[in-house]
PDB file of C-alpha atoms in Angstrom:
ATOM      1  CA  MET W   1      34.128 -19.334  19.318  1.00  0.00           C
ATOM      2  CA  PRO W   2      37.725 -18.153  18.424  1.00  0.00           C
ATOM      3  CA  ARG W   3      40.109 -17.870  21.598  1.00  0.00           C
ATOM      4  CA  ALA W   4      42.411 -15.016  21.154  1.00  0.00           C
ATOM      5  CA  ASP W   5      44.810 -15.377  24.741  1.00  0.00           C
ATOM      6  CA  ARG W   6      48.208 -15.184  23.331  1.00  0.00           C
ATOM      7  CA  PRO W   7      47.808 -17.298  20.209  1.00  0.00           C
ATOM      8  CA  ARG W   8      49.723 -20.663  20.262  1.00  0.00           C
ATOM      9  CA  THR W   9      52.094 -19.672  22.674  1.00  0.00           C
ATOM     10  CA  GLY W  10      52.796 -22.583  23.714  1.00  0.00           C
ATOM     11  CA  ALA W  11      53.991 -24.502  20.546  1.00  0.00           C
ATOM     12  CA  LEU W  12      55.805 -21.118  19.688  1.00  0.00           C
ATOM     13  CA  LEU W  13      57.737 -21.298  22.495  1.00  0.00           C
ATOM     14  CA  ALA W  14      58.309 -25.156  22.551  1.00  0.00           C
ATOM     15  CA  GLY W  15      60.132 -24.981  18.931  1.00  0.00           C
ATOM     16  CA  LEU W  16      62.285 -22.089  20.207  1.00  0.00           C
ATOM     17  CA  ALA W  17      63.073 -24.100  23.371  1.00  0.00           C
ATOM     18  CA  ALA W  18      63.899 -27.279  21.142  1.00  0.00           C
ATOM     19  CA  ALA W  19      66.107 -24.859  18.734  1.00  0.00           C
ATOM     20  CA  LEU W  20      68.140 -23.444  21.642  1.00  0.00           C
ATOM     21  CA  LEU W  21      68.837 -26.836  23.675  1.00  0.00           C
ATOM     22  CA  THR W  22      70.245 -27.986  20.352  1.00  0.00           C
ATOM     23  CA  GLY W  23      73.328 -25.361  21.055  1.00  0.00           C
ATOM     24  CA  CYS W  24      73.782 -24.575  17.870  1.00  0.00           C
ATOM     25  CA  ALA W  25      72.617 -21.553  15.443  1.00  0.00           C
ATOM     26  CA  GLY W  26      71.075 -23.694  12.390  1.00  0.00           C
ATOM     27  CA  PRO W  27      68.005 -24.621  14.368  1.00  0.00           C
ATOM     28  CA  VAL W  28      67.309 -21.275  15.678  1.00  0.00           C
ATOM     29  CA  ALA W  29      67.508 -19.668  11.743  1.00  0.00           C
ATOM     30  CA  ASP W  30      64.822 -22.036  11.072  1.00  0.00           C
ATOM     31  CA  TRP W  31      62.935 -21.259  13.714  1.00  0.00           C
ATOM     32  CA  ILE W  32      63.108 -17.740  12.661  1.00  0.00           C
ATOM     33  CA  VAL W  33      63.023 -17.948   8.978  1.00  0.00           C
ATOM     34  CA  GLU W  34      60.718 -21.649   8.069  1.00  0.00           C
ATOM     35  CA  ALA W  35      57.474 -21.462   7.075  1.00  0.00           C
ATOM     36  CA  PRO W  36      54.937 -21.689  10.177  1.00  0.00           C
ATOM     37  CA  ASN W  37      52.727 -23.897   7.504  1.00  0.00           C
ATOM     38  CA  GLN W  38      55.579 -26.376   7.338  1.00  0.00           C
ATOM     39  CA  ARG W  39      55.293 -26.946  11.194  1.00  0.00           C
ATOM     40  CA  GLY W  40      51.428 -27.266  11.952  1.00  0.00           C
ATOM     41  CA  ILE W  41      51.408 -24.186  14.366  1.00  0.00           C
ATOM     42  CA  ALA W  42      47.957 -23.069  13.350  1.00  0.00           C
ATOM     43  CA  MET W  43      44.791 -22.752  15.495  1.00  0.00           C
ATOM     44  CA  ASP W  44      42.796 -25.661  15.637  1.00  0.00           C
ATOM     45  CA  ALA W  45      40.292 -27.145  13.246  1.00  0.00           C
ATOM     46  CA  GLU W  46      37.428 -26.884  15.153  1.00  0.00           C
ATOM     47  CA  THR W  47      37.786 -22.980  15.488  1.00  0.00           C
ATOM     48  CA  VAL W  48      38.918 -22.459  12.184  1.00  0.00           C
ATOM     49  CA  ASP W  49      35.927 -24.206  10.902  1.00  0.00           C
ATOM     50  CA  ASP W  50      33.578 -22.259  13.541  1.00  0.00           C
ATOM     51  CA  MET W  51      34.766 -19.055  12.122  1.00  0.00           C
ATOM     52  CA  ARG W  52      34.340 -19.672   8.585  1.00  0.00           C
ATOM     53  CA  ASP W  53      30.882 -21.256   9.009  1.00  0.00           C
ATOM     54  CA  GLN W  54      29.869 -17.929  11.422  1.00  0.00           C
ATOM     55  CA  LEU W  55      31.323 -15.546   8.611  1.00  0.00           C
ATOM     56  CA  GLN W  56      30.043 -17.441   5.996  1.00  0.00           C
ATOM     57  CA  GLY W  57      33.245 -16.467   3.438  1.00  0.00           C
ATOM     58  CA  GLU W  58      34.067 -17.265   0.140  1.00  0.00           C
ATOM     59  CA  SER W  59      37.336 -19.240   0.602  1.00  0.00           C
ATOM     60  CA  SER W  60      39.702 -18.165  -3.221  1.00  0.00           C
ATOM     61  CA  GLU W  61      43.157 -18.507  -3.826  1.00  0.00           C
ATOM     62  CA  LEU W  62      45.698 -16.311  -6.127  1.00  0.00           C
ATOM     63  CA  PRO W  63      49.216 -17.062  -7.389  1.00  0.00           C
ATOM     64  CA  THR W  64      51.562 -14.563  -6.553  1.00  0.00           C
ATOM     65  CA  PRO W  65      55.581 -14.525  -6.365  1.00  0.00           C
ATOM     66  CA  ALA W  66      56.258 -15.633  -2.896  1.00  0.00           C
ATOM     67  CA  GLY W  67      53.778 -18.480  -3.657  1.00  0.00           C
ATOM     68  CA  MET W  68      49.854 -18.966  -3.607  1.00  0.00           C
ATOM     69  CA  LEU W  69      48.215 -16.594  -1.306  1.00  0.00           C
ATOM     70  CA  ARG W  70      45.050 -18.069   0.283  1.00  0.00           C
ATOM     71  CA  TYR W  71      42.605 -15.579   1.176  1.00  0.00           C
ATOM     72  CA  LEU W  72      38.591 -15.617   2.790  1.00  0.00           C
ATOM     73  CA  ARG W  73      36.150 -12.890   1.984  1.00  0.00           C
ATOM     74  CA  ALA W  74      33.613 -12.600   4.029  1.00  0.00           C
ATOM     75  CA  PRO W  75      30.956  -9.673   2.794  1.00  0.00           C
ATOM     76  CA  PRO W  76      29.369  -7.044   5.226  1.00  0.00           C
ATOM     77  CA  ARG W  77      26.086  -8.183   7.070  1.00  0.00           C
ATOM     78  CA  PRO W  78      24.861  -8.113  11.040  1.00  0.00           C
ATOM     79  CA  TYR W  79      26.713  -9.493  13.526  1.00  0.00           C
ATOM     80  CA  ASP W  80      26.568 -10.257  17.273  1.00  0.00           C
ATOM     81  CA  VAL W  81      30.173  -9.789  18.787  1.00  0.00           C
ATOM     82  CA  THR W  82      30.906  -9.935  22.219  1.00  0.00           C
ATOM     83  CA  MET W  83      34.662 -10.823  24.180  1.00  0.00           C
ATOM     84  CA  ARG W  84      35.164 -11.927  27.226  1.00  0.00           C
ATOM     85  CA  THR W  85      38.060 -11.663  29.134  1.00  0.00           C
ATOM     86  CA  TRP W  86      39.764 -12.637  32.343  1.00  0.00           C
ATOM     87  CA  VAL W  87      43.190 -11.538  33.911  1.00  0.00           C
ATOM     88  CA  VAL W  88      44.861 -14.024  35.535  1.00  0.00           C
ATOM     89  CA  GLY W  89      48.122 -12.298  36.630  1.00  0.00           C
ATOM     90  CA  GLU W  90      50.448  -9.366  35.253  1.00  0.00           C
ATOM     91  CA  THR W  91      53.674 -10.094  32.607  1.00  0.00           C
ATOM     92  CA  ARG W  92      57.069  -9.295  33.242  1.00  0.00           C
ATOM     93  CA  GLY W  93      56.915  -5.603  31.655  1.00  0.00           C
ATOM     94  CA  GLY W  94      54.277  -4.435  33.422  1.00  0.00           C
ATOM     95  CA  GLY W  95      51.152  -5.396  30.949  1.00  0.00           C
ATOM     96  CA  LEU W  96      48.246  -7.911  31.573  1.00  0.00           C
ATOM     97  CA  GLU W  97      48.128 -11.906  31.278  1.00  0.00           C
ATOM     98  CA  THR W  98      44.455 -12.686  30.178  1.00  0.00           C
ATOM     99  CA  VAL W  99      42.478 -15.333  28.833  1.00  0.00           C
ATOM    100  CA  THR W 100      40.190 -14.081  26.252  1.00  0.00           C
ATOM    101  CA  THR W 101      37.441 -15.459  24.367  1.00  0.00           C
ATOM    102  CA  TRP W 102      35.560 -13.881  21.152  1.00  0.00           C
ATOM    103  CA  ILE W 103      32.115 -15.007  21.148  1.00  0.00           C
ATOM    104  CA  PHE W 104      30.240 -13.604  17.166  1.00  0.00           C
ATOM    105  CA  ARG W 105      27.679 -15.128  15.624  1.00  0.00           C
ATOM    106  CA  PRO W 106      25.749 -13.621  12.342  1.00  0.00           C
ATOM    107  CA  ALA W 107      22.540 -11.379  13.623  1.00  0.00           C
ATOM    108  CA  ASP W 108      19.625 -12.702  11.386  1.00  0.00           C
ATOM    109  CA  GLU W 109      17.154  -9.695  12.542  1.00  0.00           C
ATOM    110  CA  ARG W 110      18.708  -7.153  11.507  1.00  0.00           C
ATOM    111  CA  GLN W 111      18.958  -5.778   7.332  1.00  0.00           C
ATOM    112  CA  PRO W 112      21.801  -7.321   5.933  1.00  0.00           C
ATOM    113  CA  VAL W 113      24.240  -4.312   4.444  1.00  0.00           C
ATOM    114  CA  VAL W 114      23.371  -3.144   0.717  1.00  0.00           C
ATOM    115  CA  GLU W 115      25.996  -1.341  -0.198  1.00  0.00           C
ATOM    116  CA  PRO W 116      29.656  -1.849   1.444  1.00  0.00           C
ATOM    117  CA  ARG W 117      31.222   1.112   3.202  1.00  0.00           C
ATOM    118  CA  GLY W 118      34.681  -0.120   1.970  1.00  0.00           C
ATOM    119  CA  THR W 119      37.771  -3.387   1.744  1.00  0.00           C
ATOM    120  CA  VAL W 120      39.667  -4.005   4.721  1.00  0.00           C
ATOM    121  CA  VAL W 121      42.420  -6.527   3.915  1.00  0.00           C
ATOM    122  CA  LEU W 122      43.292  -8.143   7.479  1.00  0.00           C
ATOM    123  CA  LEU W 123      46.895  -9.381   8.466  1.00  0.00           C
ATOM    124  CA  HIS W 124      47.611 -11.446  11.359  1.00  0.00           C
ATOM    125  CA  GLY W 125      51.098 -11.987  12.723  1.00  0.00           C
ATOM    126  CA  PHE W 126      54.017 -14.078  12.449  1.00  0.00           C
ATOM    127  CA  MET W 127      53.468 -17.937  13.474  1.00  0.00           C
ATOM    128  CA  LEU W 128      49.458 -16.948  13.244  1.00  0.00           C
ATOM    129  CA  VAL W 129      46.677 -17.476  10.303  1.00  0.00           C
ATOM    130  CA  LYS W 130      44.011 -15.585   8.941  1.00  0.00           C
ATOM    131  CA  GLU W 131      41.426 -17.380  11.370  1.00  0.00           C
ATOM    132  CA  ILE W 132      42.944 -14.902  14.094  1.00  0.00           C
ATOM    133  CA  MET W 133      41.260 -12.090  12.648  1.00  0.00           C
ATOM    134  CA  GLY W 134      37.518 -13.585  13.301  1.00  0.00           C
ATOM    135  CA  ALA W 135      36.268 -11.376  15.499  1.00  0.00           C
ATOM    136  CA  PHE W 136      37.760  -8.189  13.788  1.00  0.00           C
ATOM    137  CA  ALA W 137      35.848  -9.355  10.436  1.00  0.00           C
ATOM    138  CA  ALA W 138      32.973 -10.266  12.359  1.00  0.00           C
ATOM    139  CA  LEU W 139      32.752  -6.338  13.828  1.00  0.00           C
ATOM    140  CA  LEU W 140      33.685  -4.685  10.795  1.00  0.00           C
ATOM    141  CA  ALA W 141      31.410  -6.492   8.551  1.00  0.00           C
ATOM    142  CA  ASP W 142      28.588  -5.939  11.356  1.00  0.00           C
ATOM    143  CA  ALA W 143      30.380  -1.985  10.693  1.00  0.00           C
ATOM    144  CA  GLY W 144      29.440  -2.399   7.042  1.00  0.00           C
ATOM    145  CA  PHE W 145      32.406  -3.301   5.653  1.00  0.00           C
ATOM    146  CA  ASP W 146      33.559  -5.943   2.936  1.00  0.00           C
ATOM    147  CA  THR W 147      36.512  -8.054   4.772  1.00  0.00           C
ATOM    148  CA  VAL W 148      39.275  -9.719   3.358  1.00  0.00           C
ATOM    149  CA  LEU W 149      41.199 -12.418   5.845  1.00  0.00           C
ATOM    150  CA  VAL W 150      44.685 -13.380   4.122  1.00  0.00           C
ATOM    151  CA  ASP W 151      47.169 -16.134   5.370  1.00  0.00           C
ATOM    152  CA  LEU W 152      50.388 -14.102   4.657  1.00  0.00           C
ATOM    153  CA  PRO W 153      52.963 -16.062   2.819  1.00  0.00           C
ATOM    154  CA  GLY W 154      54.208 -19.454   4.752  1.00  0.00           C
ATOM    155  CA  HIS W 155      51.388 -19.336   7.185  1.00  0.00           C
ATOM    156  CA  GLY W 156      48.177 -21.125   7.716  1.00  0.00           C
ATOM    157  CA  GLU W 157      46.898 -22.538   3.814  1.00  0.00           C
ATOM    158  CA  SER W 158      49.296 -20.000   1.581  1.00  0.00           C
ATOM    159  CA  GLY W 159      51.965 -21.559   0.112  1.00  0.00           C
ATOM    160  CA  GLY W 160      55.855 -20.043   0.582  1.00  0.00           C
ATOM    161  CA  ASP W 161      59.039 -21.747   1.950  1.00  0.00           C
ATOM    162  CA  PHE W 162      60.124 -18.879   4.212  1.00  0.00           C
ATOM    163  CA  VAL W 163      59.044 -15.946   5.929  1.00  0.00           C
ATOM    164  CA  THR W 164      61.165 -12.677   4.666  1.00  0.00           C
ATOM    165  CA  TRP W 165      59.780 -10.523   7.376  1.00  0.00           C
ATOM    166  CA  GLY W 166      58.211  -8.178   4.778  1.00  0.00           C
ATOM    167  CA  VAL W 167      60.572  -8.519   1.562  1.00  0.00           C
ATOM    168  CA  ARG W 168      58.093 -11.345   0.108  1.00  0.00           C
ATOM    169  CA  GLU W 169      55.167 -10.732   1.806  1.00  0.00           C
ATOM    170  CA  ALA W 170      54.280  -7.004   1.497  1.00  0.00           C
ATOM    171  CA  PRO W 171      54.528  -7.923  -2.890  1.00  0.00           C
ATOM    172  CA  ALA W 172      52.433 -10.573  -2.062  1.00  0.00           C
ATOM    173  CA  VAL W 173      49.970  -8.217  -0.733  1.00  0.00           C
ATOM    174  CA  ASN W 174      50.040  -6.236  -3.541  1.00  0.00           C
ATOM    175  CA  VAL W 175      48.858  -9.077  -6.025  1.00  0.00           C
ATOM    176  CA  LEU W 176      45.835  -9.310  -3.980  1.00  0.00           C
ATOM    177  CA  ARG W 177      45.664  -5.010  -3.927  1.00  0.00           C
ATOM    178  CA  ARG W 178      45.471  -5.078  -7.697  1.00  0.00           C
ATOM    179  CA  GLN W 179      42.994  -8.332  -7.822  1.00  0.00           C
ATOM    180  CA  LEU W 180      40.652  -6.463  -5.500  1.00  0.00           C
ATOM    181  CA  GLU W 181      40.200  -3.362  -7.773  1.00  0.00           C
ATOM    182  CA  ALA W 182      40.362  -5.204 -10.537  1.00  0.00           C
ATOM    183  CA  GLU W 183      37.493  -7.251  -9.240  1.00  0.00           C
ATOM    184  CA  GLY W 184      35.811  -3.577  -8.437  1.00  0.00           C
ATOM    185  CA  ALA W 185      35.944  -3.828  -4.275  1.00  0.00           C
ATOM    186  CA  ALA W 186      34.336  -1.050  -2.701  1.00  0.00           C
ATOM    187  CA  ARG W 187      36.619   1.856  -1.359  1.00  0.00           C
ATOM    188  CA  PRO W 188      38.126   2.777   0.485  1.00  0.00           C
ATOM    189  CA  LEU W 189      40.989   0.130   0.277  1.00  0.00           C
ATOM    190  CA  ILE W 190      42.399  -0.343   3.917  1.00  0.00           C
ATOM    191  CA  ALA W 191      45.205  -2.743   4.995  1.00  0.00           C
ATOM    192  CA  PHE W 192      44.914  -3.595   8.453  1.00  0.00           C
ATOM    193  CA  GLY W 193      47.980  -5.631  10.365  1.00  0.00           C
ATOM    194  CA  VAL W 194      48.883  -6.927  13.601  1.00  0.00           C
ATOM    195  CA  SER W 195      52.532  -7.062  14.593  1.00  0.00           C
ATOM    196  CA  LEU W 196      54.149  -8.643  11.689  1.00  0.00           C
ATOM    197  CA  GLY W 197      50.968  -8.230   9.658  1.00  0.00           C
ATOM    198  CA  GLY W 198      51.388  -4.194  10.320  1.00  0.00           C
ATOM    199  CA  SER W 199      54.510  -4.236   9.357  1.00  0.00           C
ATOM    200  CA  VAL W 200      53.963  -5.799   5.854  1.00  0.00           C
ATOM    201  CA  ALA W 201      50.636  -3.655   5.616  1.00  0.00           C
ATOM    202  CA  ILE W 202      53.099  -0.535   5.895  1.00  0.00           C
ATOM    203  CA  ARG W 203      55.489  -1.814   3.289  1.00  0.00           C
ATOM    204  CA  ALA W 204      52.756  -2.531   1.076  1.00  0.00           C
ATOM    205  CA  ALA W 205      51.459   0.793   1.261  1.00  0.00           C
ATOM    206  CA  ALA W 206      55.459   2.541   0.915  1.00  0.00           C
ATOM    207  CA  GLU W 207      55.934  -0.077  -2.158  1.00  0.00           C
ATOM    208  CA  GLU W 208      52.635   0.336  -4.296  1.00  0.00           C
ATOM    209  CA  SER W 209      49.862   2.994  -4.666  1.00  0.00           C
ATOM    210  CA  GLY W 210      46.565   2.020  -4.483  1.00  0.00           C
ATOM    211  CA  TRP W 211      46.053   1.848  -0.487  1.00  0.00           C
ATOM    212  CA  ASP W 212      43.805   4.162   0.881  1.00  0.00           C
ATOM    213  CA  ALA W 213      44.557   4.141   4.698  1.00  0.00           C
ATOM    214  CA  VAL W 214      46.459   1.946   6.749  1.00  0.00           C
ATOM    215  CA  ILE W 215      46.086   0.741  10.406  1.00  0.00           C
ATOM    216  CA  ALA W 216      48.731  -1.103  12.447  1.00  0.00           C
ATOM    217  CA  LEU W 217      48.770  -2.611  15.556  1.00  0.00           C
ATOM    218  CA  GLN W 218      52.753  -2.857  17.287  1.00  0.00           C
ATOM    219  CA  PRO W 219      54.448  -3.285  13.957  1.00  0.00           C
ATOM    220  CA  PHE W 220      58.301  -2.928  13.709  1.00  0.00           C
ATOM    221  CA  GLU W 221      60.475  -0.572  11.784  1.00  0.00           C
ATOM    222  CA  ASP W 222      63.428  -3.207  11.872  1.00  0.00           C
ATOM    223  CA  PRO W 223      62.717  -7.082  12.461  1.00  0.00           C
ATOM    224  CA  ALA W 224      66.022  -7.403  13.297  1.00  0.00           C
ATOM    225  CA  ARG W 225      65.810  -5.523  16.440  1.00  0.00           C
ATOM    226  CA  VAL W 226      62.901  -7.608  17.066  1.00  0.00           C
ATOM    227  CA  ILE W 227      63.692 -10.953  16.663  1.00  0.00           C
ATOM    228  CA  PRO W 228      66.204 -11.367  19.400  1.00  0.00           C
ATOM    229  CA  ASN W 229      63.086  -9.973  21.792  1.00  0.00           C
ATOM    230  CA  TYR W 230      61.435 -13.812  21.420  1.00  0.00           C
ATOM    231  CA  ARG W 231      63.587 -14.801  24.142  1.00  0.00           C
ATOM    232  CA  SER W 232      61.841 -12.270  26.536  1.00  0.00           C
ATOM    233  CA  MET W 233      59.088 -15.044  26.096  1.00  0.00           C
ATOM    234  CA  ALA W 234      60.567 -18.053  27.711  1.00  0.00           C
ATOM    235  CA  PRO W 235      61.586 -18.972  30.892  1.00  0.00           C
ATOM    236  CA  ALA W 236      64.903 -16.987  32.641  1.00  0.00           C
ATOM    237  CA  TRP W 237      66.137 -20.913  32.707  1.00  0.00           C
ATOM    238  CA  LEU W 238      66.098 -21.262  28.598  1.00  0.00           C
ATOM    239  CA  ARG W 239      67.457 -17.693  28.040  1.00  0.00           C
ATOM    240  CA  PHE W 240      70.267 -18.239  29.717  1.00  0.00           C
ATOM    241  CA  TYR W 241      70.880 -20.643  26.489  1.00  0.00           C
ATOM    242  CA  VAL W 242      70.880 -18.332  24.004  1.00  0.00           C
ATOM    243  CA  SER W 243      73.161 -15.538  23.545  1.00  0.00           C
ATOM    244  CA  GLU W 244      73.327 -12.252  21.541  1.00  0.00           C
ATOM    245  CA  ARG W 245      76.101 -13.983  19.523  1.00  0.00           C
ATOM    246  CA  ARG W 246      74.267 -17.209  18.728  1.00  0.00           C
ATOM    247  CA  ILE W 247      71.066 -15.243  17.423  1.00  0.00           C
ATOM    248  CA  GLU W 248      73.323 -12.764  15.381  1.00  0.00           C
ATOM    249  CA  LYS W 249      74.706 -15.949  13.853  1.00  0.00           C
ATOM    250  CA  ALA W 250      71.344 -17.795  13.366  1.00  0.00           C
ATOM    251  CA  MET W 251      70.068 -14.162  11.455  1.00  0.00           C
ATOM    252  CA  ASN W 252      72.785 -14.719   9.040  1.00  0.00           C
ATOM    253  CA  ILE W 253      71.964 -18.387   8.497  1.00  0.00           C
ATOM    254  CA  ALA W 254      68.173 -17.683   7.739  1.00  0.00           C
ATOM    255  CA  GLU W 255      69.019 -14.725   5.329  1.00  0.00           C
ATOM    256  CA  MET W 256      71.129 -17.555   3.662  1.00  0.00           C
ATOM    257  CA  ARG W 257      68.215 -19.744   3.775  1.00  0.00           C
ATOM    258  CA  GLY W 258      65.498 -17.356   3.230  1.00  0.00           C
ATOM    259  CA  GLY W 259      67.289 -15.804   0.050  1.00  0.00           C
ATOM    260  CA  PHE W 260      66.615 -12.321   1.752  1.00  0.00           C
ATOM    261  CA  ALA W 261      68.539  -9.646   3.916  1.00  0.00           C
ATOM    262  CA  PHE W 262      67.431  -8.232   6.876  1.00  0.00           C
ATOM    263  CA  ALA W 263      69.211  -5.156   5.659  1.00  0.00           C
ATOM    264  CA  ASP W 264      66.206  -5.048   3.023  1.00  0.00           C
ATOM    265  CA  ALA W 265      63.729  -5.694   5.736  1.00  0.00           C
ATOM    266  CA  GLY W 266      63.639  -2.254   7.501  1.00  0.00           C
ATOM    267  CA  LEU W 267      61.094   0.020   6.389  1.00  0.00           C
ATOM    268  CA  ALA W 268      62.166   3.787   7.408  1.00  0.00           C
ATOM    269  CA  PRO W 269      63.972   4.315   4.062  1.00  0.00           C
ATOM    270  CA  LEU W 270      60.693   3.447   2.265  1.00  0.00           C
ATOM    271  CA  LEU W 271      59.090   6.019   3.811  1.00  0.00           C
ATOM    272  CA  ALA W 272      60.655   9.438   2.845  1.00  0.00           C
ATOM    273  CA  ASP W 273      57.560   9.995   0.745  1.00  0.00           C
ATOM    274  CA  TYR W 274      55.211   8.447   2.222  1.00  0.00           C
ATOM    275  CA  ALA W 275      51.961  10.102   2.105  1.00  0.00           C
ATOM    276  CA  VAL W 276      49.331   7.041   2.934  1.00  0.00           C
ATOM    277  CA  PRO W 277      47.040   8.061   5.922  1.00  0.00           C
ATOM    278  CA  THR W 278      48.469   5.499   8.575  1.00  0.00           C
ATOM    279  CA  LEU W 279      47.015   5.035  12.111  1.00  0.00           C
ATOM    280  CA  ILE W 280      49.651   2.870  14.200  1.00  0.00           C
ATOM    281  CA  GLU W 281      48.567   1.908  18.138  1.00  0.00           C
ATOM    282  CA  HIS W 282      51.590   0.617  20.281  1.00  0.00           C
ATOM    283  CA  GLY W 283      51.503  -0.540  23.358  1.00  0.00           C
ATOM    284  CA  ARG W 284      54.037   0.654  26.138  1.00  0.00           C
ATOM    285  CA  PHE W 285      54.422  -2.363  28.138  1.00  0.00           C
ATOM    286  CA  ASP W 286      55.145  -4.141  24.876  1.00  0.00           C
ATOM    287  CA  SER W 287      58.610  -5.993  25.386  1.00  0.00           C
ATOM    288  CA  LEU W 288      58.138  -8.207  22.342  1.00  0.00           C
ATOM    289  CA  VAL W 289      58.082  -5.739  19.913  1.00  0.00           C
ATOM    290  CA  PRO W 290      58.896  -1.996  22.013  1.00  0.00           C
ATOM    291  CA  VAL W 291      57.572   1.157  21.605  1.00  0.00           C
ATOM    292  CA  ALA W 292      60.383   2.502  19.968  1.00  0.00           C
ATOM    293  CA  GLU W 293      59.527   0.571  17.142  1.00  0.00           C
ATOM    294  CA  SER W 294      56.532   2.430  16.235  1.00  0.00           C
ATOM    295  CA  GLU W 295      58.107   5.820  17.187  1.00  0.00           C
ATOM    296  CA  ALA W 296      60.838   4.873  14.403  1.00  0.00           C
ATOM    297  CA  LEU W 297      58.051   4.784  11.920  1.00  0.00           C
ATOM    298  CA  ALA W 298      56.048   7.835  12.911  1.00  0.00           C
ATOM    299  CA  ALA W 299      59.354   9.801  12.948  1.00  0.00           C
ATOM    300  CA  ALA W 300      60.123   8.227   9.166  1.00  0.00           C
ATOM    301  CA  ALA W 301      56.367   9.660   8.476  1.00  0.00           C
ATOM    302  CA  PRO W 302      55.410  12.158  10.530  1.00  0.00           C
ATOM    303  CA  ASP W 303      53.048  13.716   7.688  1.00  0.00           C
ATOM    304  CA  ALA W 304      51.252  10.342   7.122  1.00  0.00           C
ATOM    305  CA  ILE W 305      51.528   8.274  10.203  1.00  0.00           C
ATOM    306  CA  ASP W 306      49.833   8.872  13.614  1.00  0.00           C
ATOM    307  CA  LEU W 307      51.365   7.006  16.390  1.00  0.00           C
ATOM    308  CA  ILE W 308      48.654   6.162  19.560  1.00  0.00           C
ATOM    309  CA  VAL W 309      50.634   4.735  22.721  1.00  0.00           C
ATOM    310  CA  SER W 310      48.412   2.673  25.141  1.00  0.00           C
ATOM    311  CA  ASP W 311      48.686   0.959  28.541  1.00  0.00           C
ATOM    312  CA  ALA W 312      49.148  -2.601  26.984  1.00  0.00           C
ATOM    313  CA  ASP W 313      51.599  -4.971  26.194  1.00  0.00           C
ATOM    314  CA  HIS W 314      51.725  -7.249  23.050  1.00  0.00           C
ATOM    315  CA  PHE W 315      49.134  -9.488  23.241  1.00  0.00           C
ATOM    316  CA  THR W 316      46.395  -7.124  25.444  1.00  0.00           C
ATOM    317  CA  LEU W 317      46.630  -4.316  22.471  1.00  0.00           C
ATOM    318  CA  PRO W 318      44.326  -6.045  20.145  1.00  0.00           C
ATOM    319  CA  LEU W 319      42.085  -6.714  22.863  1.00  0.00           C
ATOM    320  CA  PHE W 320      41.655  -2.904  23.788  1.00  0.00           C
ATOM    321  CA  LEU W 321      41.121  -1.996  20.289  1.00  0.00           C
ATOM    322  CA  TRP W 322      38.145  -4.724  19.652  1.00  0.00           C
ATOM    323  CA  GLU W 323      35.522  -2.482  20.676  1.00  0.00           C
ATOM    324  CA  ARG W 324      36.588   0.746  18.731  1.00  0.00           C
ATOM    325  CA  CYS W 325      37.490  -0.913  15.649  1.00  0.00           C
ATOM    326  CA  PRO W 326      34.451  -0.044  13.767  1.00  0.00           C
ATOM    327  CA  THR W 327      34.987   3.751  15.120  1.00  0.00           C
ATOM    328  CA  ILE W 328      38.399   3.787  13.780  1.00  0.00           C
ATOM    329  CA  PHE W 329      37.420   2.297  10.383  1.00  0.00           C
ATOM    330  CA  SER W 330      34.720   4.827   9.824  1.00  0.00           C
TER     331      SER W 330
END
């Protein structure tokens, strides 16, 4: 019975607050680039175990240059999936503050799917884990798709010491794609990502052929523009302690520690010849990853990327998509 309301926001803010209140850029750099799986920020163990029991998926691991990649593969089968959402207020950006619970369980009274309609690789957001995508996996499995839930490098049960904001994550996902192809995964082979996962999905498709389609929710074109926006999640008194100069210095330190450059993380330069059919949906009230990020992606590859802008923010958009999910993937 996974809960999807601003996942682990409290832990995220606590880490950011500790970094900001030290008064130096080093801890902020750690927050930007240190692998979340080293901080214990994930879904609680009971929810993870329940999701795995409901999906009855097979857990596997795969060596990649970014570290061991752990993923869960769930075959198509009937599910009953519901979502309960309570609106508790409004966000500063004009979106809705919600409390949401997903409920899904196998529907044994219906016949299982014999031949999958395709394979969907699900990629979670920053500081999250594959289990947060469990309800989407159940919806897609119910619609007849083979689903693969991935812990991105540095997240969940995967290896990796750093978050490189797509630079090393996308090649790792392409290693998985090649493995799925070698195993004869049903086509079309679709990458479906949220936030960081959406950007990784687009980058993976831009760097290597083999993906048949991409669906991305609120991806960013350039993480260097997005990272400072995490301040918007903090109270005003806390935002007072961080300046643009400190964020800039922290990002320079993060590059040195992570062994990558934010200049290499932008997606637009990779999209000149991009031809993978891609659907992006973004919330107009998103203050964390502004809609301008997706607009930049669509402008870079207008013949391949379709953009939908919805009345949602960064946290409510996935909730709006869930009931349309099987239709979008058909």
